mmCIF file of C-alpha atoms in Angstrom:
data_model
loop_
_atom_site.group_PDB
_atom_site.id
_atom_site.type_symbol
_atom_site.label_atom_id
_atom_site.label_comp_id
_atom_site.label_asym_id
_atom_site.label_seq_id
_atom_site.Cartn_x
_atom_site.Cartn_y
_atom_site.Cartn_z
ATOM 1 C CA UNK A 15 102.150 158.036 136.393
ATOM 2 C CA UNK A 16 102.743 158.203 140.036
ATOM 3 C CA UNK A 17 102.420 154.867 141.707
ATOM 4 C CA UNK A 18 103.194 153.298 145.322
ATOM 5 C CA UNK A 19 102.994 149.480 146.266
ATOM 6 C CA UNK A 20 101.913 147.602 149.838
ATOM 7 C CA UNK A 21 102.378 144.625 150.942
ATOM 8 C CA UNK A 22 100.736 141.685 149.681
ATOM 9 C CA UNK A 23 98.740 144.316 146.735
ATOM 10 C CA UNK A 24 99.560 146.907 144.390
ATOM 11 C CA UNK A 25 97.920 150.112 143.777
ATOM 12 C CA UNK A 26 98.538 152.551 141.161
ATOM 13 C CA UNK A 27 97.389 156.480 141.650
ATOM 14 C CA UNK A 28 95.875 157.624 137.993
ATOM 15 C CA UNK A 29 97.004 161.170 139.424
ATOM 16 C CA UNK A 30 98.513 163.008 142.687
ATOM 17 C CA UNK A 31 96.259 165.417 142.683
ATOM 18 C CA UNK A 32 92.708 162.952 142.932
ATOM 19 C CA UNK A 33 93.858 159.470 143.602
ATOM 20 C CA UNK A 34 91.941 156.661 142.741
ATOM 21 C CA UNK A 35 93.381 153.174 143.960
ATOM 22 C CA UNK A 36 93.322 150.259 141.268
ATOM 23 C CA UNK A 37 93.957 147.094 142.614
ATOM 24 C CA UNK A 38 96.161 144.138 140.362
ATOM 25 C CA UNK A 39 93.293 141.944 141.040
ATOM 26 C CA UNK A 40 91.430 143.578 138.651
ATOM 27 C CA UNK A 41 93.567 142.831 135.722
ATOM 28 C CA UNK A 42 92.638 139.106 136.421
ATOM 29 C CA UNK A 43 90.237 139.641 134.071
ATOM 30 C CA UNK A 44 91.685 140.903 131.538
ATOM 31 C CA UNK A 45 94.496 138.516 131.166
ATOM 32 C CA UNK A 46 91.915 135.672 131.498
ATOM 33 C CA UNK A 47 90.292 137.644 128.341
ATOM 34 C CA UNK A 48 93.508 137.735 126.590
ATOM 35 C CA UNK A 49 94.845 134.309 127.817
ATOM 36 C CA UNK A 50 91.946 132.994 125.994
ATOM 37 C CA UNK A 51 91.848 134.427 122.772
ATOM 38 C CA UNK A 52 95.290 133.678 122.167
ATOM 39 C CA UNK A 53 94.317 129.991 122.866
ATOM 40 C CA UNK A 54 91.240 130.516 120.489
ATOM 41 C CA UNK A 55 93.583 131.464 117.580
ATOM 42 C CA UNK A 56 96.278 129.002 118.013
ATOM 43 C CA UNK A 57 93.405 126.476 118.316
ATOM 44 C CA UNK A 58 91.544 127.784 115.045
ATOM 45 C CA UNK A 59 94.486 128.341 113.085
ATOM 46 C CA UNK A 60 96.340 124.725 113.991
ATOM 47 C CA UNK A 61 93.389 122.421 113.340
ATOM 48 C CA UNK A 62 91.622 124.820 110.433
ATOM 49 C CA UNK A 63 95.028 123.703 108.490
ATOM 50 C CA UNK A 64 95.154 120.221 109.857
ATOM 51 C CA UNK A 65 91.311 119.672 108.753
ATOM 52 C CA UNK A 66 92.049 121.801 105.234
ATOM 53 C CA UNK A 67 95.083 118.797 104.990
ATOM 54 C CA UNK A 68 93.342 116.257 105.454
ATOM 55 C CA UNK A 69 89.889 117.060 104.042
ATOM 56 C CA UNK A 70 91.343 118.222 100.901
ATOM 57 C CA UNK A 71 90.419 115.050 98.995
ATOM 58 C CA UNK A 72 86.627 114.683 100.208
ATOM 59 C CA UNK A 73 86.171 118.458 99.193
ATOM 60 C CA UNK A 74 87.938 117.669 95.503
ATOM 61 C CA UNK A 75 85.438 115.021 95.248
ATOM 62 C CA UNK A 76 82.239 117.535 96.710
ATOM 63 C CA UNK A 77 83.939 120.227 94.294
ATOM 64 C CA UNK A 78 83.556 117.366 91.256
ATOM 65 C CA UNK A 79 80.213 116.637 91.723
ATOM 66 C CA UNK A 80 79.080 120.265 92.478
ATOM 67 C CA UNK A 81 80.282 120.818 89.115
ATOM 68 C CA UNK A 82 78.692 117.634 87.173
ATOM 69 C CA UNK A 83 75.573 117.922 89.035
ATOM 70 C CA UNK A 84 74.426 121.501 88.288
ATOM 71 C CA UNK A 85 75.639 124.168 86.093
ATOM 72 C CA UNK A 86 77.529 127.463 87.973
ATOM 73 C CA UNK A 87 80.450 127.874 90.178
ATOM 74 C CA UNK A 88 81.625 125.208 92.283
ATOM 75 C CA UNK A 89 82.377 127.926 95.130
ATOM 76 C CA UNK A 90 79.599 129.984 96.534
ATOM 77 C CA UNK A 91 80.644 133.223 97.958
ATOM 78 C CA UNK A 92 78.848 135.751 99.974
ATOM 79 C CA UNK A 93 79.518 139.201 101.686
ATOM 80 C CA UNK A 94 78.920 138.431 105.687
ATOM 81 C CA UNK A 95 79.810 140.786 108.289
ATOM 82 C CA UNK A 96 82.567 139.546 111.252
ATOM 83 C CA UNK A 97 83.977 140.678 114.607
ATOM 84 C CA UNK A 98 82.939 144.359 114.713
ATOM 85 C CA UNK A 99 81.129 144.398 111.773
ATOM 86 C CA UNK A 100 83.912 144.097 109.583
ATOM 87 C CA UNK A 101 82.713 142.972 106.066
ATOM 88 C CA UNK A 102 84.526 139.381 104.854
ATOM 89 C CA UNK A 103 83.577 136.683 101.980
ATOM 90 C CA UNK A 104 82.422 133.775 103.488
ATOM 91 C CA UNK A 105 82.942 130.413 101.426
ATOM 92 C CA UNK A 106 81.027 127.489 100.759
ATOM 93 C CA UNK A 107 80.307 124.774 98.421
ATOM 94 C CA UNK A 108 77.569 126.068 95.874
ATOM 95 C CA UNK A 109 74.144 124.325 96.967
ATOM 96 C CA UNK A 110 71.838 126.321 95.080
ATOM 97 C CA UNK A 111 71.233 126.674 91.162
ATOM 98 C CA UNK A 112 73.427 129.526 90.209
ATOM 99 C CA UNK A 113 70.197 132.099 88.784
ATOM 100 C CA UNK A 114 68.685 132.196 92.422
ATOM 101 C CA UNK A 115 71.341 132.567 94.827
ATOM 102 C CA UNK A 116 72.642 136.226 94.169
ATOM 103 C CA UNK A 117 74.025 138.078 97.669
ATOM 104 C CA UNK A 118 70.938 139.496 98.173
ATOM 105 C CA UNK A 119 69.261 136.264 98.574
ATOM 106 C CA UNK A 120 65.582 135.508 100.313
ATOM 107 C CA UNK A 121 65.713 133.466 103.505
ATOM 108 C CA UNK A 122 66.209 129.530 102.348
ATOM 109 C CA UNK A 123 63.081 127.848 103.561
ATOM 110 C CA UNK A 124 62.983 123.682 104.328
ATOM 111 C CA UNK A 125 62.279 121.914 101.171
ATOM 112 C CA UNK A 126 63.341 124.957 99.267
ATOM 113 C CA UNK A 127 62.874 124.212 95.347
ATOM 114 C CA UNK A 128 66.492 126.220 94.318
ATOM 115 C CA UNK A 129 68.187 123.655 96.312
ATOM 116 C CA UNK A 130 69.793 121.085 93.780
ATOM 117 C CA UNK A 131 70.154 117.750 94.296
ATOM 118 C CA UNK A 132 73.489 117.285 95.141
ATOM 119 C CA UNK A 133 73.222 120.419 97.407
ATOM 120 C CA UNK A 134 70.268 118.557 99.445
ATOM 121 C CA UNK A 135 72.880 116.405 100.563
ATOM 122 C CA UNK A 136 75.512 118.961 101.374
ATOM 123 C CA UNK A 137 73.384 120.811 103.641
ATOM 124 C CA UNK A 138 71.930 117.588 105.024
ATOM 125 C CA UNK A 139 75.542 116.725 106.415
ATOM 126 C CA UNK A 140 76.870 120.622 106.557
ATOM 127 C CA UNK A 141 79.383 119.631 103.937
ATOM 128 C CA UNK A 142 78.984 122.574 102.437
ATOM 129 C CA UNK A 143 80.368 124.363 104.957
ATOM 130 C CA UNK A 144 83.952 122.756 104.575
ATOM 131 C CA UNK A 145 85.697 125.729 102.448
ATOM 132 C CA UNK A 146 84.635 127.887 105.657
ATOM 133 C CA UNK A 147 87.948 125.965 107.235
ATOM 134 C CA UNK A 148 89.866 129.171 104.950
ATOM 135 C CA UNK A 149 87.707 131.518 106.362
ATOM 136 C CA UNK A 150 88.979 130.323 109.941
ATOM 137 C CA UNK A 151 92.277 129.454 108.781
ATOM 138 C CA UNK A 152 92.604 133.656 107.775
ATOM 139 C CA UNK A 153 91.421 135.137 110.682
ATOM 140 C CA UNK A 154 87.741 135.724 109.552
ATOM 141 C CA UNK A 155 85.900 133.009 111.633
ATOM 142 C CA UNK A 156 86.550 130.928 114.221
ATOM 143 C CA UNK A 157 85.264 127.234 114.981
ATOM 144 C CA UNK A 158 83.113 128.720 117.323
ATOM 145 C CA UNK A 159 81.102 131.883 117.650
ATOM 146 C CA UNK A 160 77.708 133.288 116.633
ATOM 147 C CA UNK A 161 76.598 132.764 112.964
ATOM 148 C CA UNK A 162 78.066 135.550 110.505
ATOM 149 C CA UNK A 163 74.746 137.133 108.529
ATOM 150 C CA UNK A 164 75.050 139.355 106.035
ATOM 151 C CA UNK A 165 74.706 143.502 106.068
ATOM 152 C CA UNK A 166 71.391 142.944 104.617
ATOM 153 C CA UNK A 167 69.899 140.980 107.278
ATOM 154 C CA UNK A 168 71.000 142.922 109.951
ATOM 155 C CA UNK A 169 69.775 146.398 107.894
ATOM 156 C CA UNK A 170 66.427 144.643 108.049
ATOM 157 C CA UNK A 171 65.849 143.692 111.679
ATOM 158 C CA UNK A 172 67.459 146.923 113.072
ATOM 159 C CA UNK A 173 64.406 148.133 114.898
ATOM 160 C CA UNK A 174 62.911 144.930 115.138
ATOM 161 C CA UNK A 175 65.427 142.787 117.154
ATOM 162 C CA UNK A 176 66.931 145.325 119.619
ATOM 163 C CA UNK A 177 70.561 144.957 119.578
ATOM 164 C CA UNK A 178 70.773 142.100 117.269
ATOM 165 C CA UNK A 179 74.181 143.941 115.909
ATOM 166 C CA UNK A 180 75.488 143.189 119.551
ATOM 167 C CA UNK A 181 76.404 139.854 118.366
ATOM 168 C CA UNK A 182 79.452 141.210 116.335
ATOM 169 C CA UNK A 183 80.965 141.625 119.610
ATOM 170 C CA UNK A 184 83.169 138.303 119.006
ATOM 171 C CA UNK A 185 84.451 136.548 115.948
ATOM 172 C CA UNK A 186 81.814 134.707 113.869
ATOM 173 C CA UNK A 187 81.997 130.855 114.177
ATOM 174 C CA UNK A 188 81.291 127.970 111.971
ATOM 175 C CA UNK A 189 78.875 126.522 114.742
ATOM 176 C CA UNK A 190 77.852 128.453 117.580
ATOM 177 C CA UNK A 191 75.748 127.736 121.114
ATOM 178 C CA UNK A 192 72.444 129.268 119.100
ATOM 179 C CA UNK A 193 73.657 125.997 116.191
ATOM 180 C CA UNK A 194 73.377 123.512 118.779
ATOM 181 C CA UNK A 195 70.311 125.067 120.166
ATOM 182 C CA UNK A 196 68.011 125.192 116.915
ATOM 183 C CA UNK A 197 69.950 126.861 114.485
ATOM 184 C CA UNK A 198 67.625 127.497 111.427
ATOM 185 C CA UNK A 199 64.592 126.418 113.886
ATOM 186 C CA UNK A 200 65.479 129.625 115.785
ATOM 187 C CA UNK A 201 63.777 132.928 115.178
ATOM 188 C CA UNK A 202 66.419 135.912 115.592
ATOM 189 C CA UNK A 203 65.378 137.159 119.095
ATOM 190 C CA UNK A 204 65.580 133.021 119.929
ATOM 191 C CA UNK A 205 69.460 133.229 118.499
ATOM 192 C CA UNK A 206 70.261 136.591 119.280
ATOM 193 C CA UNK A 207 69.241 135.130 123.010
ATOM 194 C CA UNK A 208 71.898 132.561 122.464
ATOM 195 C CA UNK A 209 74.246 134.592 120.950
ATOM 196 C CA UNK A 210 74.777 136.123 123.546
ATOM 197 C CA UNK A 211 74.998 133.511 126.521
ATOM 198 C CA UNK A 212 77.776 132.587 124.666
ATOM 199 C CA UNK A 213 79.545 136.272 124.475
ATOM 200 C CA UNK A 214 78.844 136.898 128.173
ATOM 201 C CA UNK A 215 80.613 133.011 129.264
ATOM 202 C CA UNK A 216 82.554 132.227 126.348
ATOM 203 C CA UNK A 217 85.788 130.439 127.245
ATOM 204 C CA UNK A 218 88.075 127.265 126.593
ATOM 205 C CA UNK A 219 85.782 124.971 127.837
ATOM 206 C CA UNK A 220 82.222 126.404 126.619
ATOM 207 C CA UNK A 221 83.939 126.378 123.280
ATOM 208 C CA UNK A 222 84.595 122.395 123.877
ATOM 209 C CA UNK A 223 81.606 122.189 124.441
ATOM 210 C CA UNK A 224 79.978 123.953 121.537
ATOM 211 C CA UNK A 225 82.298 121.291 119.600
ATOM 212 C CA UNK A 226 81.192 118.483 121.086
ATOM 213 C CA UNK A 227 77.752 118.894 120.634
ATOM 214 C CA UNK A 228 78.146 120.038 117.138
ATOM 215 C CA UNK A 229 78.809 116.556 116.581
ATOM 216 C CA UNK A 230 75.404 114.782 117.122
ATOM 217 C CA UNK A 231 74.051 117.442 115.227
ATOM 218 C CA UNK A 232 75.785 117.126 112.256
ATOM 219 C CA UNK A 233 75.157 113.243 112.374
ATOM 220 C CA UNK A 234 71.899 113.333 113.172
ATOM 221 C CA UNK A 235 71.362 116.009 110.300
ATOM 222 C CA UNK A 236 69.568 118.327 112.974
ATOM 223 C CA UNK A 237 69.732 122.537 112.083
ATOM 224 C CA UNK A 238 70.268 121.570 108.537
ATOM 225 C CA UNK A 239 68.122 123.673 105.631
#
């Protein structure tokens, strides 16, 4: 590719015969893009296996009384689609009596009678969310990003939400900026809104921020159904 350089900028020439000038400037982006990720994954990928350490003995004990309190599998898996619409199994700690929470599942509504007892309490505090630390730990999620639904939720408001599939743009997170915002309170325009604030600014510090305000909302047992 022919190419010439001046002083104080470069410019490449995509051809001789029609040259169009590209300055190095506008690369800036694009490394900032890439400069983050990077720092995304190392972040995800350090602290998913530092929290799977350390948490391992609170989730044996959730994973106990999953199991004493309700017949059914202690793990409750479910076919969610990721960056790009990539199809992934997305983990968490069975909440539901095992006859009425098939992948195809209805919407869970607040004071929802398939609920069990112990998962009241796991959704209460999000601790059913903890096995979602392998999901991020693989490559499937990240700590933060828009909520992963499945295929059959976004089959359903095709037409109805426009470009609601837009939010597969990024990597699905275990909270989100729509989370912090509402979560189950929001409609899907009302998340898809948040969505994507955060895909149009995400960065180092948004995602800090995401994080820290996760945290009053999982003690103060706000978003939870």
């Amino acid at each position: 590719m022919p190419h010439t350089f001046q002083k104080g900028r470069c410019r490449m020439y995509h051809s001789a015969m029609e040259p169009r000038p590209v300055s190095c400037s506008s690369f800036a982006p694009l490394l900032r893009r890439m400069s983050y990720l990077i720092l995304k994954r190392g972040f995800d990928l350090v602290f998913s296996l530092v929290l799977l350490v350390t948490c391992a003995l609170l989730m044996a004990v959730i994973a106990l009384v999953v199991w004493l309190d309700s017949p059914g599998k202690i793990i409750y898996t479910q076919i969610r689609l990721g960056y790009g619409g990539k199809p992934f199994t997305i983990y968490k700690f069975r909440s539901m009596q095992q006859s009425t929470a098939p992948d195809d599942a209805k919407w869970t509504s607040e004071n929802d009678t398939r609920i069990t007892r112990v998962g009241h309490i796991l959704r209460l505090t999000h601790l059913d969310e903890l096995p979602q630390l392998l999901n991020i730990f693989m490559g499937e999620m990240s700590f933060v990003g828009p909520r992963p639904e499945r295929p059959t939720v976004y089959d359903d408001l095709d037409g109805k939400v426009e470009n609601f599939r837009s939010r597969m743009q990024v990597m699905p997170g275990l909270t989100g900026y729509a989370q912090v915002n509402g979560g189950y309170d929001l409609n899907p325009a009302e998340k898809l809104k948040y969505d994507l604030i955060y895909i149009n600014h995400c960065s180092v510090l948004f995602d800090l921020w995401c994080l820290l305000k996760t945290i009053p909302v999982v003690f103060t047992m706000k978003g939870a159904r």
